[in-house]
Coordinates of C-alpha atoms and ligand atoms in Angstrom, one line a residue:
X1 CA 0.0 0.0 0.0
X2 CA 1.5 3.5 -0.6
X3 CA 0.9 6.0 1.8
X4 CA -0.4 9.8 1.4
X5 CA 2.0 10.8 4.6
X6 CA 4.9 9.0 6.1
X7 CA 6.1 10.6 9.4
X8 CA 9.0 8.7 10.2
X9 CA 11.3 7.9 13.5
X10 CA 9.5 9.9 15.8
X11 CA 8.4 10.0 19.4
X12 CA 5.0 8.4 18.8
X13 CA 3.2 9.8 21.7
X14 CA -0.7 8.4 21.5
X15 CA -3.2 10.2 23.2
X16 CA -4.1 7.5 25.6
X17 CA -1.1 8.7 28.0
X18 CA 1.0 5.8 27.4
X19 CA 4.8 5.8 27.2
X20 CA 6.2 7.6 24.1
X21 CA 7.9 5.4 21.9
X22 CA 9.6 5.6 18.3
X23 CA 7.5 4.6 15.8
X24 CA 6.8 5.5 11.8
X25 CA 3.1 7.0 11.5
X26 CA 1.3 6.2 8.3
X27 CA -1.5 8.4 6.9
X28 CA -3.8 6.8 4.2
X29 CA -7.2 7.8 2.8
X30 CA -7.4 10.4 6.0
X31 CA -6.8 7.4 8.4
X32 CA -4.1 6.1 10.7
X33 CA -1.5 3.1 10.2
X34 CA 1.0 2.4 12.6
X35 CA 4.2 1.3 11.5
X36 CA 7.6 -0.1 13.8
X37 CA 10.1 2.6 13.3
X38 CA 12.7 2.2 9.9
X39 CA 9.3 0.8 8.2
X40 CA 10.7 1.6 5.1
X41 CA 7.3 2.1 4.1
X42 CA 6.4 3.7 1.1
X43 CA 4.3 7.3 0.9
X44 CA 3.3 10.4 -1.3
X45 CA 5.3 12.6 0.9
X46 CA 7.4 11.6 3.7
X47 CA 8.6 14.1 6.7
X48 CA 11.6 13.0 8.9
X49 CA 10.5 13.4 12.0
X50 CA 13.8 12.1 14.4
X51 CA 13.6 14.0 17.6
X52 CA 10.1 15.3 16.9
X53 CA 6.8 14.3 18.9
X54 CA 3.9 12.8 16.7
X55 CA 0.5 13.5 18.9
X56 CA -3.0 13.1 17.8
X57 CA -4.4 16.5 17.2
X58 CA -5.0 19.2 19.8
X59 CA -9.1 19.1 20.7
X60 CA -9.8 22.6 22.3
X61 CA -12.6 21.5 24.1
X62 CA -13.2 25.1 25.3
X63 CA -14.1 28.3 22.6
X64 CA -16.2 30.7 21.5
X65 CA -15.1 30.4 18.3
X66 CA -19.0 30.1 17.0
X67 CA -18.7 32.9 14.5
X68 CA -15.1 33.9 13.6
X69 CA -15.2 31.9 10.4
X70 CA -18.7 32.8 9.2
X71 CA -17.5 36.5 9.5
X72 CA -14.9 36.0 7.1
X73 CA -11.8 37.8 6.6
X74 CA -9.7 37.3 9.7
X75 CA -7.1 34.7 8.4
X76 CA -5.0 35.8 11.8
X77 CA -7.3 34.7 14.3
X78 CA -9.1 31.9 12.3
X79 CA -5.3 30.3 11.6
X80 CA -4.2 30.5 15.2
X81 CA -5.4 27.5 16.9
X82 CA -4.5 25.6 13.6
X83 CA -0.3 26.9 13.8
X84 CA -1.0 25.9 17.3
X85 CA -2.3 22.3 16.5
X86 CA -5.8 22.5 17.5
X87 CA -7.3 20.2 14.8
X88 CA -11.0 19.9 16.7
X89 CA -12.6 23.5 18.4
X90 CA -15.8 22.8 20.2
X91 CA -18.1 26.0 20.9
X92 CA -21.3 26.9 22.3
X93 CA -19.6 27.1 25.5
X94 CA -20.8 29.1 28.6
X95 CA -24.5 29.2 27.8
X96 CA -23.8 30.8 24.6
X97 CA -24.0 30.4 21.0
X98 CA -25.5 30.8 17.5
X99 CA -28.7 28.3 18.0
X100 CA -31.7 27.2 18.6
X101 CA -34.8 29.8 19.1
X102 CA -37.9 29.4 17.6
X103 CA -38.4 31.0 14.4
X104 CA -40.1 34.4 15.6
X105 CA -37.1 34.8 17.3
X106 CA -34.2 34.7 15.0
X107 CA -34.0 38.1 14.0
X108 CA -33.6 39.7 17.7
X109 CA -31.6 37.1 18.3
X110 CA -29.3 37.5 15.5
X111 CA -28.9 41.3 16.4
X112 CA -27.7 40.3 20.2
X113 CA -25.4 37.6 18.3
X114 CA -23.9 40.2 16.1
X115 CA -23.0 42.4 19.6
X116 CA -21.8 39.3 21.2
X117 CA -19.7 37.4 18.3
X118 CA -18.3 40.9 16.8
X119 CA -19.9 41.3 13.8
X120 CA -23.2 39.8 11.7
X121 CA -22.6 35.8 12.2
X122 CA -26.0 35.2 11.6
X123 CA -28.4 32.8 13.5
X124 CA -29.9 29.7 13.7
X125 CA -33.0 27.5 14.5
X126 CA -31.1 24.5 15.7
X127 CA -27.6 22.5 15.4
X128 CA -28.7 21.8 11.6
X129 CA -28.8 25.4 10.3
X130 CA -25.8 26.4 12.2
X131 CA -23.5 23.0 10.9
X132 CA -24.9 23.6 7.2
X133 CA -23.8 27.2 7.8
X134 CA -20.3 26.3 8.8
X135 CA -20.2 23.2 6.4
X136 CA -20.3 25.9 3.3
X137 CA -17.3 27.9 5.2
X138 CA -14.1 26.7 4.2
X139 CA -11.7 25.8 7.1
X140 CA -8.5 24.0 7.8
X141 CA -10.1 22.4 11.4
X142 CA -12.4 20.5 12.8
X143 CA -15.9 22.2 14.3
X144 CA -17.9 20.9 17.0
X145 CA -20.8 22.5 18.9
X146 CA -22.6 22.5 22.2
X147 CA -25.9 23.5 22.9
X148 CA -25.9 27.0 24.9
X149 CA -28.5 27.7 27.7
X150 CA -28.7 31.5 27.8
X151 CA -29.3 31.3 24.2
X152 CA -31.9 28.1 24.0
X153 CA -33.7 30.7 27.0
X154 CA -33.1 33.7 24.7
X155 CA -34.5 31.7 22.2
X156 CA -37.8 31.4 23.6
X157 CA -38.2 33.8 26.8
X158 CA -36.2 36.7 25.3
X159 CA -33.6 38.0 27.6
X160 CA -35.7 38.7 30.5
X161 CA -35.2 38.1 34.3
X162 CA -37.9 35.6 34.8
X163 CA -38.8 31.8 35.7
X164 CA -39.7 29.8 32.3
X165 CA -43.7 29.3 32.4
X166 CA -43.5 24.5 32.1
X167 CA -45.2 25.5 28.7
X168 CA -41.4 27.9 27.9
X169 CA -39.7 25.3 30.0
X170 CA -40.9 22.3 27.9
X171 CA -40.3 24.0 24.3
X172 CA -36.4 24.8 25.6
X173 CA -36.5 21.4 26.5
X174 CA -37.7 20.1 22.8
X175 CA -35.3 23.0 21.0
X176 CA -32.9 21.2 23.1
X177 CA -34.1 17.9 22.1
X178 CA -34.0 18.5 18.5
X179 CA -30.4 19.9 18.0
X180 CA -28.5 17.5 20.3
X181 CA -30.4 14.6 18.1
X182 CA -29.0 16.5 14.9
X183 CA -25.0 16.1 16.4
X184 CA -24.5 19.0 19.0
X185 CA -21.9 17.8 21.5
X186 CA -23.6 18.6 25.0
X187 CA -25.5 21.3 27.2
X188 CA -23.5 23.9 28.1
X189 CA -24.6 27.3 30.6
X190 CA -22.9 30.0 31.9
X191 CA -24.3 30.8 34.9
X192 CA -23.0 34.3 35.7
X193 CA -24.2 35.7 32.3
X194 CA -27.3 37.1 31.6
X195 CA -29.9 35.5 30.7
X196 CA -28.3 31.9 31.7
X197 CA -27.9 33.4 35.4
X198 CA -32.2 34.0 35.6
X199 CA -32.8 30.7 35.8
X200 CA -33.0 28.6 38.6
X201 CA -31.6 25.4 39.4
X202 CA -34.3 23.1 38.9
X203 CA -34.5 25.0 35.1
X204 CA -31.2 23.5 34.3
X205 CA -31.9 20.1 36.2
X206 CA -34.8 19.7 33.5
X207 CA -32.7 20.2 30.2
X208 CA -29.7 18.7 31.3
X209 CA -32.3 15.5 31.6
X210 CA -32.5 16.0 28.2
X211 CA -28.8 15.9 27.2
X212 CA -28.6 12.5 30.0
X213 CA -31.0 11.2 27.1
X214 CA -28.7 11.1 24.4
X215 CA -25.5 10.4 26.4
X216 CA -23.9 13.4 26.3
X217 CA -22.4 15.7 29.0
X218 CA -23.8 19.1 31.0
X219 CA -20.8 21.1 30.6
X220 CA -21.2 24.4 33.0
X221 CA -19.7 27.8 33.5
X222 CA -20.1 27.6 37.5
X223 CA -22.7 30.2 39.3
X224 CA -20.0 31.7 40.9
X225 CA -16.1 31.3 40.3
X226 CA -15.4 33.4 43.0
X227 CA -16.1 33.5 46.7
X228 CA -19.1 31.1 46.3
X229 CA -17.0 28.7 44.2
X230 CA -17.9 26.0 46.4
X231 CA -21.8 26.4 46.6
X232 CA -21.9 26.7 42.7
X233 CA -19.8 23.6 42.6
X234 CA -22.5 21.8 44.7
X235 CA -25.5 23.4 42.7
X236 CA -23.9 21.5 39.5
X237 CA -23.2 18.4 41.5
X238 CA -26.9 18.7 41.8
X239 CA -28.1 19.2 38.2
X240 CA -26.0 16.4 37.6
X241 CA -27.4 13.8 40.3
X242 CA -30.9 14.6 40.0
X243 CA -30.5 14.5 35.5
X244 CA -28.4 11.9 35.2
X245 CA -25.8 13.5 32.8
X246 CA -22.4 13.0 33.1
X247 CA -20.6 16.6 34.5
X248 CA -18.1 18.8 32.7
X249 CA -16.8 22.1 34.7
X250 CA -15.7 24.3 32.3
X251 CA -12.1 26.6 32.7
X252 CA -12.4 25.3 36.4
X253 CA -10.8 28.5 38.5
X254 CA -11.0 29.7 42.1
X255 CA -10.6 33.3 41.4
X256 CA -10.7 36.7 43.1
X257 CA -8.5 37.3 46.8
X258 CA -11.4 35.3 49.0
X259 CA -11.0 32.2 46.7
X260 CA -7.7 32.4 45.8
X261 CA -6.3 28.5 47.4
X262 CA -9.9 27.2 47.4
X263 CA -9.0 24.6 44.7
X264 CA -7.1 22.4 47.7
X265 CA -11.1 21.7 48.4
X266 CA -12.9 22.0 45.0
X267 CA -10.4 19.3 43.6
X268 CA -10.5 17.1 46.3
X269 CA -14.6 17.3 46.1
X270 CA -14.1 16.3 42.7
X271 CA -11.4 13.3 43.3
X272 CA -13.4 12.2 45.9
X273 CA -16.9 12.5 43.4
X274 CA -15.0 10.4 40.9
X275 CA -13.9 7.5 43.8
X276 CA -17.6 7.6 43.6
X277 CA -18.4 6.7 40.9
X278 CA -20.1 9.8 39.7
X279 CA -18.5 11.0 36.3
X280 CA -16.9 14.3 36.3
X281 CA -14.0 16.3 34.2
X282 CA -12.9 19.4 34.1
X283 CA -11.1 21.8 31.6
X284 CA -8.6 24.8 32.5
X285 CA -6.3 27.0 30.9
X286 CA -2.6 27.9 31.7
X287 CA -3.3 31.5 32.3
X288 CA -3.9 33.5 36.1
X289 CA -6.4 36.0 33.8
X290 CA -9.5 35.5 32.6
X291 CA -11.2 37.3 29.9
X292 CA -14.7 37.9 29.5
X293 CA -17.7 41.1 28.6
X294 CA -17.0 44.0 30.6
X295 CA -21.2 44.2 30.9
X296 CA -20.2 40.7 33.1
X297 CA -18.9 43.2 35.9
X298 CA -22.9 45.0 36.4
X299 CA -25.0 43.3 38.1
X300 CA -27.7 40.7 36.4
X301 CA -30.8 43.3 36.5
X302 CA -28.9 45.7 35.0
X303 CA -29.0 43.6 31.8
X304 CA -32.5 42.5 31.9
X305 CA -33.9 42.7 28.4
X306 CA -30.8 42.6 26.3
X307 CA -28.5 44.8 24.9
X308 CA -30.7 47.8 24.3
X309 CA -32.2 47.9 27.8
X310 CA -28.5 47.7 29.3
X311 CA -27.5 50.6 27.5
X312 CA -30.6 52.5 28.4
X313 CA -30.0 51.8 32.1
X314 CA -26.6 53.2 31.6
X315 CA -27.7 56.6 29.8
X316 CA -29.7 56.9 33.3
X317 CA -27.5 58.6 36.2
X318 CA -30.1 56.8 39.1
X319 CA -29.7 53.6 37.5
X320 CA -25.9 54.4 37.4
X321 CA -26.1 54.9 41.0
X322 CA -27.8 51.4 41.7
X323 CA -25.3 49.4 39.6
X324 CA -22.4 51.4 41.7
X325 CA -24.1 50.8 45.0
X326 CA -24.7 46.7 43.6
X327 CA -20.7 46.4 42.9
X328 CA -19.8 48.0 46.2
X329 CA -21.8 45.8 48.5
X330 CA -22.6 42.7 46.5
X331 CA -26.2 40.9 45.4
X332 CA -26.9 37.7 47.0
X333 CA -26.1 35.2 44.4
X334 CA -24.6 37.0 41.8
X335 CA -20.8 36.6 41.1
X336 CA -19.4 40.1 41.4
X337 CA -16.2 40.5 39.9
X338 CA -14.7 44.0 40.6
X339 CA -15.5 43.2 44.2
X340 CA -13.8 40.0 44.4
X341 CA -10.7 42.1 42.9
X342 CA -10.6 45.8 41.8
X343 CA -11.4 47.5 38.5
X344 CA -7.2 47.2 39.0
X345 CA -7.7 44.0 38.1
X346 CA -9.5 44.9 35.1
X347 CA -7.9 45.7 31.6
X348 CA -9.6 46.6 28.3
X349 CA -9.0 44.0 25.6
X350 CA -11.3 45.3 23.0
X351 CA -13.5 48.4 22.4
X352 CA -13.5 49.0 18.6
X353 CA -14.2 52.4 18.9
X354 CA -11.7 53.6 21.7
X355 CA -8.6 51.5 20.8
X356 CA -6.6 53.5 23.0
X357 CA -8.1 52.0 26.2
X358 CA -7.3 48.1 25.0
X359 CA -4.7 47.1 27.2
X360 CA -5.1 49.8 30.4
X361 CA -6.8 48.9 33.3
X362 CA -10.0 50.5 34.2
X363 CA -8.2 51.8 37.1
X364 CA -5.7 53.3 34.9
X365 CA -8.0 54.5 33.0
X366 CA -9.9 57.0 35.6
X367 CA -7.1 58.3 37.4
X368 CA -5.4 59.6 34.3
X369 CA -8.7 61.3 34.2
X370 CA -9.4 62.1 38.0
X371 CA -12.8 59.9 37.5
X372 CA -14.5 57.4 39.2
X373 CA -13.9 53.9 37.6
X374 CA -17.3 52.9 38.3
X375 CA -18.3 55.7 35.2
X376 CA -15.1 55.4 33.3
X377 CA -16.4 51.9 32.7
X378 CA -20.3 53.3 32.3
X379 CA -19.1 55.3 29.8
X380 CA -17.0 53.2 27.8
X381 CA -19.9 50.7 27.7
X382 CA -22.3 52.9 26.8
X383 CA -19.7 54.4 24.0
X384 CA -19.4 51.2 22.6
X385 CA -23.5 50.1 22.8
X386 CA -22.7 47.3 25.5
X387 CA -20.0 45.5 24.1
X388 CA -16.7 45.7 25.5
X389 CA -13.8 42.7 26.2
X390 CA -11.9 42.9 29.3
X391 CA -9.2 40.8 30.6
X392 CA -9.7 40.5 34.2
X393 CA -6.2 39.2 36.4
X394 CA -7.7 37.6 38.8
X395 CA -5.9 34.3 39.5
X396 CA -3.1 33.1 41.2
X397 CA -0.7 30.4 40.0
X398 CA -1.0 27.4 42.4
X399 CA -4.1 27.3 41.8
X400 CA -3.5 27.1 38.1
X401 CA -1.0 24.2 38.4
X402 CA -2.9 22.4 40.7
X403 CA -5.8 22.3 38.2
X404 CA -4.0 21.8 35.0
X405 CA -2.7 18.5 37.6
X406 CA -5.8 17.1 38.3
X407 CA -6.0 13.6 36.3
X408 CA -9.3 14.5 35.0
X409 CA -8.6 18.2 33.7
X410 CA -8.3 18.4 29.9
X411 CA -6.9 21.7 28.3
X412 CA -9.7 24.4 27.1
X413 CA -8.3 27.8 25.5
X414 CA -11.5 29.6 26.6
X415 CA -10.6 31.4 23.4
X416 CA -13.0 34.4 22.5
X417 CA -11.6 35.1 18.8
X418 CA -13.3 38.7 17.6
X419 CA -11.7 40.9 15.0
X420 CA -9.5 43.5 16.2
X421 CA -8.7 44.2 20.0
X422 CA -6.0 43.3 22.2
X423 CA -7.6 39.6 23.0
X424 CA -5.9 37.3 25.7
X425 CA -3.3 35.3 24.7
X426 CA -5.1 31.8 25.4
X427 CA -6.4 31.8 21.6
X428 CA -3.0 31.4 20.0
X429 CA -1.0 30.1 23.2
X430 CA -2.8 27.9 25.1
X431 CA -1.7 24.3 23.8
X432 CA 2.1 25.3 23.2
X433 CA 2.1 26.6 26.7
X434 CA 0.9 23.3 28.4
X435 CA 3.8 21.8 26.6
X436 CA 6.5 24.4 26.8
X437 CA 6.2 25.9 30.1
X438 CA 4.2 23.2 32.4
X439 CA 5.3 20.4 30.6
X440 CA 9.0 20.7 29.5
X441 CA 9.8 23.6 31.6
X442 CA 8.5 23.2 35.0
X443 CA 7.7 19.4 34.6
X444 CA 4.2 19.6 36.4
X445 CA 3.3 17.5 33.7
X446 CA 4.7 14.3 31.7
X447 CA 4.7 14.6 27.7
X448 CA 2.4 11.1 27.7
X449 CA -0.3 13.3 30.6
X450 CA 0.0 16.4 28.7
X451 CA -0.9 14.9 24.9
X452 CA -3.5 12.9 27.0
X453 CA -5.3 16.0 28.7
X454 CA -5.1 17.9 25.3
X455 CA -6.8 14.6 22.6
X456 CA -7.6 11.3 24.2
X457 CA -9.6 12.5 27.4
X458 CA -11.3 15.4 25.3
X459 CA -12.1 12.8 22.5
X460 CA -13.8 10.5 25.4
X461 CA -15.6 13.4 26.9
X462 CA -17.2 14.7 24.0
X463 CA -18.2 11.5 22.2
X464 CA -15.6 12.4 19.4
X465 CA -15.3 8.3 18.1
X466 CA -12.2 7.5 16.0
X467 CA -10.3 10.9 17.5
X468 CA -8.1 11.9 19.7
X469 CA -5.5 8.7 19.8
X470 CA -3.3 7.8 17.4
X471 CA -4.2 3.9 16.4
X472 CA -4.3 1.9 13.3
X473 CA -8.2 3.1 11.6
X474 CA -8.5 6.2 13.4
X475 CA -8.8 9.5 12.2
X476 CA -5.7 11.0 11.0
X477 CA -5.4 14.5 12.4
X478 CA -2.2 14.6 14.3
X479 CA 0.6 17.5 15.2
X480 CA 4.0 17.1 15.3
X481 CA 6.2 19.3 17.1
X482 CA 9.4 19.6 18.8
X483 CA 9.8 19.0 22.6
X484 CA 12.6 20.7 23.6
X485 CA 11.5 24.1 21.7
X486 CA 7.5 23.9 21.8
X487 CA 6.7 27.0 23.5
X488 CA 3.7 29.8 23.6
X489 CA 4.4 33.0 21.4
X490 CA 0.9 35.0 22.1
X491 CA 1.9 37.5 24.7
X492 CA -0.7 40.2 26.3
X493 CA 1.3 42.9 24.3
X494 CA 0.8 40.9 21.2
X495 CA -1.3 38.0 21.6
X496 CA -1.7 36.4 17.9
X497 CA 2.1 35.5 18.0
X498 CA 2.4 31.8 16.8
X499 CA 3.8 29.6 19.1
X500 CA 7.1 27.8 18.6
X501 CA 8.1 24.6 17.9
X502 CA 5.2 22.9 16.1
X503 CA 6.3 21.7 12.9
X504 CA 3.4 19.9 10.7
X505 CA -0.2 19.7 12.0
X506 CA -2.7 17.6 9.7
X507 CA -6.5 17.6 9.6
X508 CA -8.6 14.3 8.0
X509 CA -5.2 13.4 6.4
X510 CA -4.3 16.4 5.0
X511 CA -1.5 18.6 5.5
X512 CA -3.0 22.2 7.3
X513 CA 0.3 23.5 8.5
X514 CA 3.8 22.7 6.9
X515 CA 7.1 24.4 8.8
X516 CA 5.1 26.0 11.0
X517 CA 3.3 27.8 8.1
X518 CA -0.2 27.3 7.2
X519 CA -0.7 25.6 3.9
X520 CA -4.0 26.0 1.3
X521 CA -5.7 23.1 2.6
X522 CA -9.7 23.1 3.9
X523 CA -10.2 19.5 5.7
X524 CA -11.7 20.7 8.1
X525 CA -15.7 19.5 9.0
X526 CA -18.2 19.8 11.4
X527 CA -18.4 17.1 13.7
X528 CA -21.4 15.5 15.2
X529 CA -21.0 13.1 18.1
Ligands
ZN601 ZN1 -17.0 30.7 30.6

C-alpha cells in the first residue's frame, strides 16, 4: 500500500497517555497506520521526523469560536489554533451560542449575536442550520458545537429576568431535544451571564435530563467562580445527580482574593466525586487572567432585556447609581467580579471604537482622568453600545497548576476570537504553553499526561469516536512538534504571535500546516457526536 504521509522515527506519543515510543506513522485515505520505526514504508510525501513528537491533534474542548469563520476575513485569528495544532474546536460554550430559538425569534436574536460574536454571524434554528452554515465555510479544522443555555432561554423567553412558564420550559426542553439529536456535543450554561444566570436550578436540572437522554455531558460555567465557588460547585453536582448526565466544569478556576487557594477543596470534592463513581472532568487554561464582557462586571438586573435595555440603564444617572451601589456591597447570588478584585484587576482588551483604552486597566483609566472607575467603565460601555472585552487578572498560580494536575482536567483555550482588540493570549498560546512551560519547563506534567489532557480524554468526553489517539483506523489528524522548543508565542502585548516549535499539524489526512506555516488546505468538517 503506498501512503499519502509517512512521518517517520519519531516520538509516537498516543493520546491515551501511554509511554512515548519511536514509531513511523502512516497516513492513508485520511486514516491512521501504525508502522515499527525504519518501516521503510512507502508514501506520497514523507517528513523526517527524528527528535520530533507525533500526537493526535490538539481538541480545544473550550471556545467561543461560533462565528469567527462565518465573518470571514480574519485569516489571523481563524489560523491561530491551527499553527498551534488544534485540529478539533468545540463552541457553544458558557451558555452561549449561534442556535436554537424558535423562528419568531431569529432576527432579535441575530442582532444580540452580532453584539456578542463581533460582527453579523447570523443565527440559527437549531444544530442543523448552524453546521450547514459552517459546512459551506471553508476551514483548515475541525468544528464541534454544544448547545448553549442562555441562548436556548433567549431563544424562547427573550432575555428577560424571569422563571420559564413549564409550557417555555418544555419548548427549551424540545429546541434542546432536536439539536443534540442533529450532532450537537452537550449542554452547556454559563451561569454568571445574563440571561443563563435567571434561571433557577431546577431549570437546568430539567434540560440537562435531556442531554442524560442522548448520552452526552452538561458542561457548565459555575454560578460563581469566586467567593461562592464551592456552593456553585455543589449546585452543579446537583443538576448532575438529579438529571443523570455526566458533569463537565468548564475553565475550572478559584478566582478573586477570597477564593484564591480554594481549589485544595474544589479538587478534592471532585477526586473524591469520581472515587464515587459519579462521572466528572474538568477543563482549565494555563493562564492567572480570565477574559470575559466588561457588561459581566454589572450586576444581572442591570441587563435584563438585552442589549438595548443595558444601555438605556446606563444613559440613566439613578440607574448608574444602583449598579455602583450593587458592585460595592454585592447581590446575594450573583458573582461580582470587581469586588472579588478591583477594577485594577480589570484591563480593556477590545472596544473598537476607543482603541486607545485596549490594554489599560480600568483603574488606569480614571485616574489619568481624576474619574471614578465605576463611570469610566459606564461610559465606555455605553460608547461602545454594551459591548466591550476585558481581561480580568484575577488568579493566582497554584491554583492554576494544581488544576492543569488534576488527572481529570483536559486543556480548554476559553478562546474568544473577535476581530480587532488586544484579545488574551489563550487563543494562539494555550496548547504550546501546556507543553512548553508546564510540561518541559516546569515538569508539572509528563509529555504522555500532557498529549493525554489535550486529545484522548477530550475525544472520550465529548463523544468524538475515532479521534483523539493515534491507532491503526482512526482519524488522522495529528501535530508534530518539537519537545525541547515547543513554547507559547501569544503575549498580552501581542497576543496572535504563533507559538514555537510545532512543525506539521494535519487535519482528516491532509497537511494544514507545513514548517510552521499554514498551507491551502480546507479539511476541516463539522463534527457531530
Ligand atoms: Zn466561561
Amino acid at each position: 500500500m503506498r501512503l499519502d504521509l509517512l512521518i517517520r522515527g519519531a516520538l509516537l506519543v498516543d493520546g491515551t497517555g501511554a509511554p512515548p515510543r519511536t514509531a513511523d506513522v502512516g497516513v492513508a485515505g485520511g486514516r491512521f497506520a501504525v508502522l515499527p520505526a525504519g518501516s521503510g514504508a512507502d508514501a506520497r510525501e514523507t517528513l523526517d521526523a527524528a527528535g520530533l513528537a507525533v500526537a493526535p491533534g490538539f481538541i480545544d474542548v473550550h471556545t467561543h469560536s461560533d462565528g469567527i469563520a462565518l465573518l470571514g476575513g480574519d485569516r489571523e485569528l481563524v489560523r491561530a489554533p491551527v499553527l498551534a495544532g488544534v485540529t478539533a474546536e468545540i463552541c457553544g460554550n458558557c451558555g452561549s451560542g449561534l442556535f436554537p430559538a424558535l423562528p419568531g425569534r431569529v432576527p432579535e436574536l441575530r442582532a444580540e449575536a452580532s453584539v456578542g460574536f463581533g460582527g453579523d454571524v447570523g443565527f440559527w434554528e437549531d444544530f442543523a442550520g448552524f453546521a450547514a452554515a459552517h459546512a459551506a465555510v471553508p476551514r483548515a479544522n475541525h468544528l464541534a458545537s454544544l448547545v448553549g443555555h442562555g441562548t436556548l432561554r433567549a431563544g424562547v423567553l427573550g432575555s428577560v429576568d424571569r422563571p420559564a412558564t413549564p409550557a417555555e420550559l418544555a419548548t427549551m426542553c424540545s429546541l434542546l431535544d432536536r439539536s443534540l439529536a442533529q450532532g450537537a456535543a452537550g449542554l452547556s450554561t454559563g451561569l454568571i451571564y445574563t440571561p443563563g444566570t435567571y434561571a433557577d436550578t431546577d431549570e437546568v436540572v430539567a434540560l440537562a435530563r435531556v442531554a442524560a437522554r442522548h448520552g452526552k455531558p452538561y458542561v457548565t460555567h459555575l454560578r460563581d467562580e469566586m467567593s461562592r465557588v464551592e456552593e456553585a460547585l455543589e449546585e452543579a453536582v446537583e443538576i448532575a445527580r438529579r438529571s443523570g448526565a455526566a458533569l463537565h466544569v468548564s475553565h475550572h478556576k478559584t478566582a478573586g482574593k477570597y477564593a484564591w487557594g480554594r481549589t485544595e477543596r474544589t479538587l478534592p470534592r471532585l477526586a473524591r466525586l469520581r472515587a464515587e463513581g459519579f462521572d466528572v472532568t474538568c477543563d482549565v487554561y494555563p493562564y492567572t487572567a480570565a477574559s470575559t464582557h466588561l457588561s459581566a462586571m454589572l450586576p444581572p438586573w442591570a441587563s435584563d432585556g438585552g442589549t438595548a435595555a443595558l444601555t438605556a440603564r446606563l444613559a440613566d444617572p439613578g440607574q448608574r447609581d444602583r449598579m455602583r451601589a450593587a458592585i460595592a456591597e454585592g447581590v446575594p447570588g450573583w458573582e461580582n467580579t470587581v469586588g472579588n478584585g478591583g477594577w485594577d484587576r480589570i484591563a480593556i482588551a477590545r472596544a473598537p471604537r476607543h482603541p486607545h483604552t485596549e490594554g489599560r486597566t480600568v483603574a488606569e483609566l480614571a485616574s489619568a482622568h481624576g474619574r471614578d472607575p465605576f463611570d469610566v467603565a459606564a461610559d465606555l460601555l455605553l460608547a461602545e453600545r454594551g459591548e466591550v472585552m476585558i481581561i480580568s487578572h484575577s488568579m493566582v498560580e497554584d491554583d492554576v497548576r494544581r488544576v492543569l494536575a488534576a488527572p481529570y482536567a483536559m486543556i480548554g483555550s476559553d478562546g474568544v476570537p473577535k476581530p480587532g482588540g488586544r484579545p488574551h493570549p489563550r487563543w494562539a498560546g494555550t496548547f504550546p504553553r501546556v507543553l512548553g512551560r508546564y510540561t518541559r519547563d516546569l515538569g508539572l506534567l509528563d509529555l504522555a499526561t500532557a498529549v493525554r489532557k489535550m486529545t484522548g480524554l477530550a475525544a472520550e468526553r465529548f463523544g468524538l469516536a475515532g479521534r483523539g489517539t493515534i491507532a491503526d483506523g482512526a482519524h488522522a489528524d495529528l501535530v508534530v512538534f518539537d519537545p525541547a522548543t515547543v513554547g507559547d508565542g501569544a503575549t498580552f502585548a501581542e497576543p496572535l504571535l504563533p507559538p514555537k516549535g510545532v512543525h506539521t499539524v494535519v487535519v482528516a489526512g491532509q497537511v494544514v500546516v507545513r514548517q510552521g506555516e499554514e498551507t491551502a488546505a480546507r479539511p476541516g468538517k463539522v463534527l457531530t457526536p
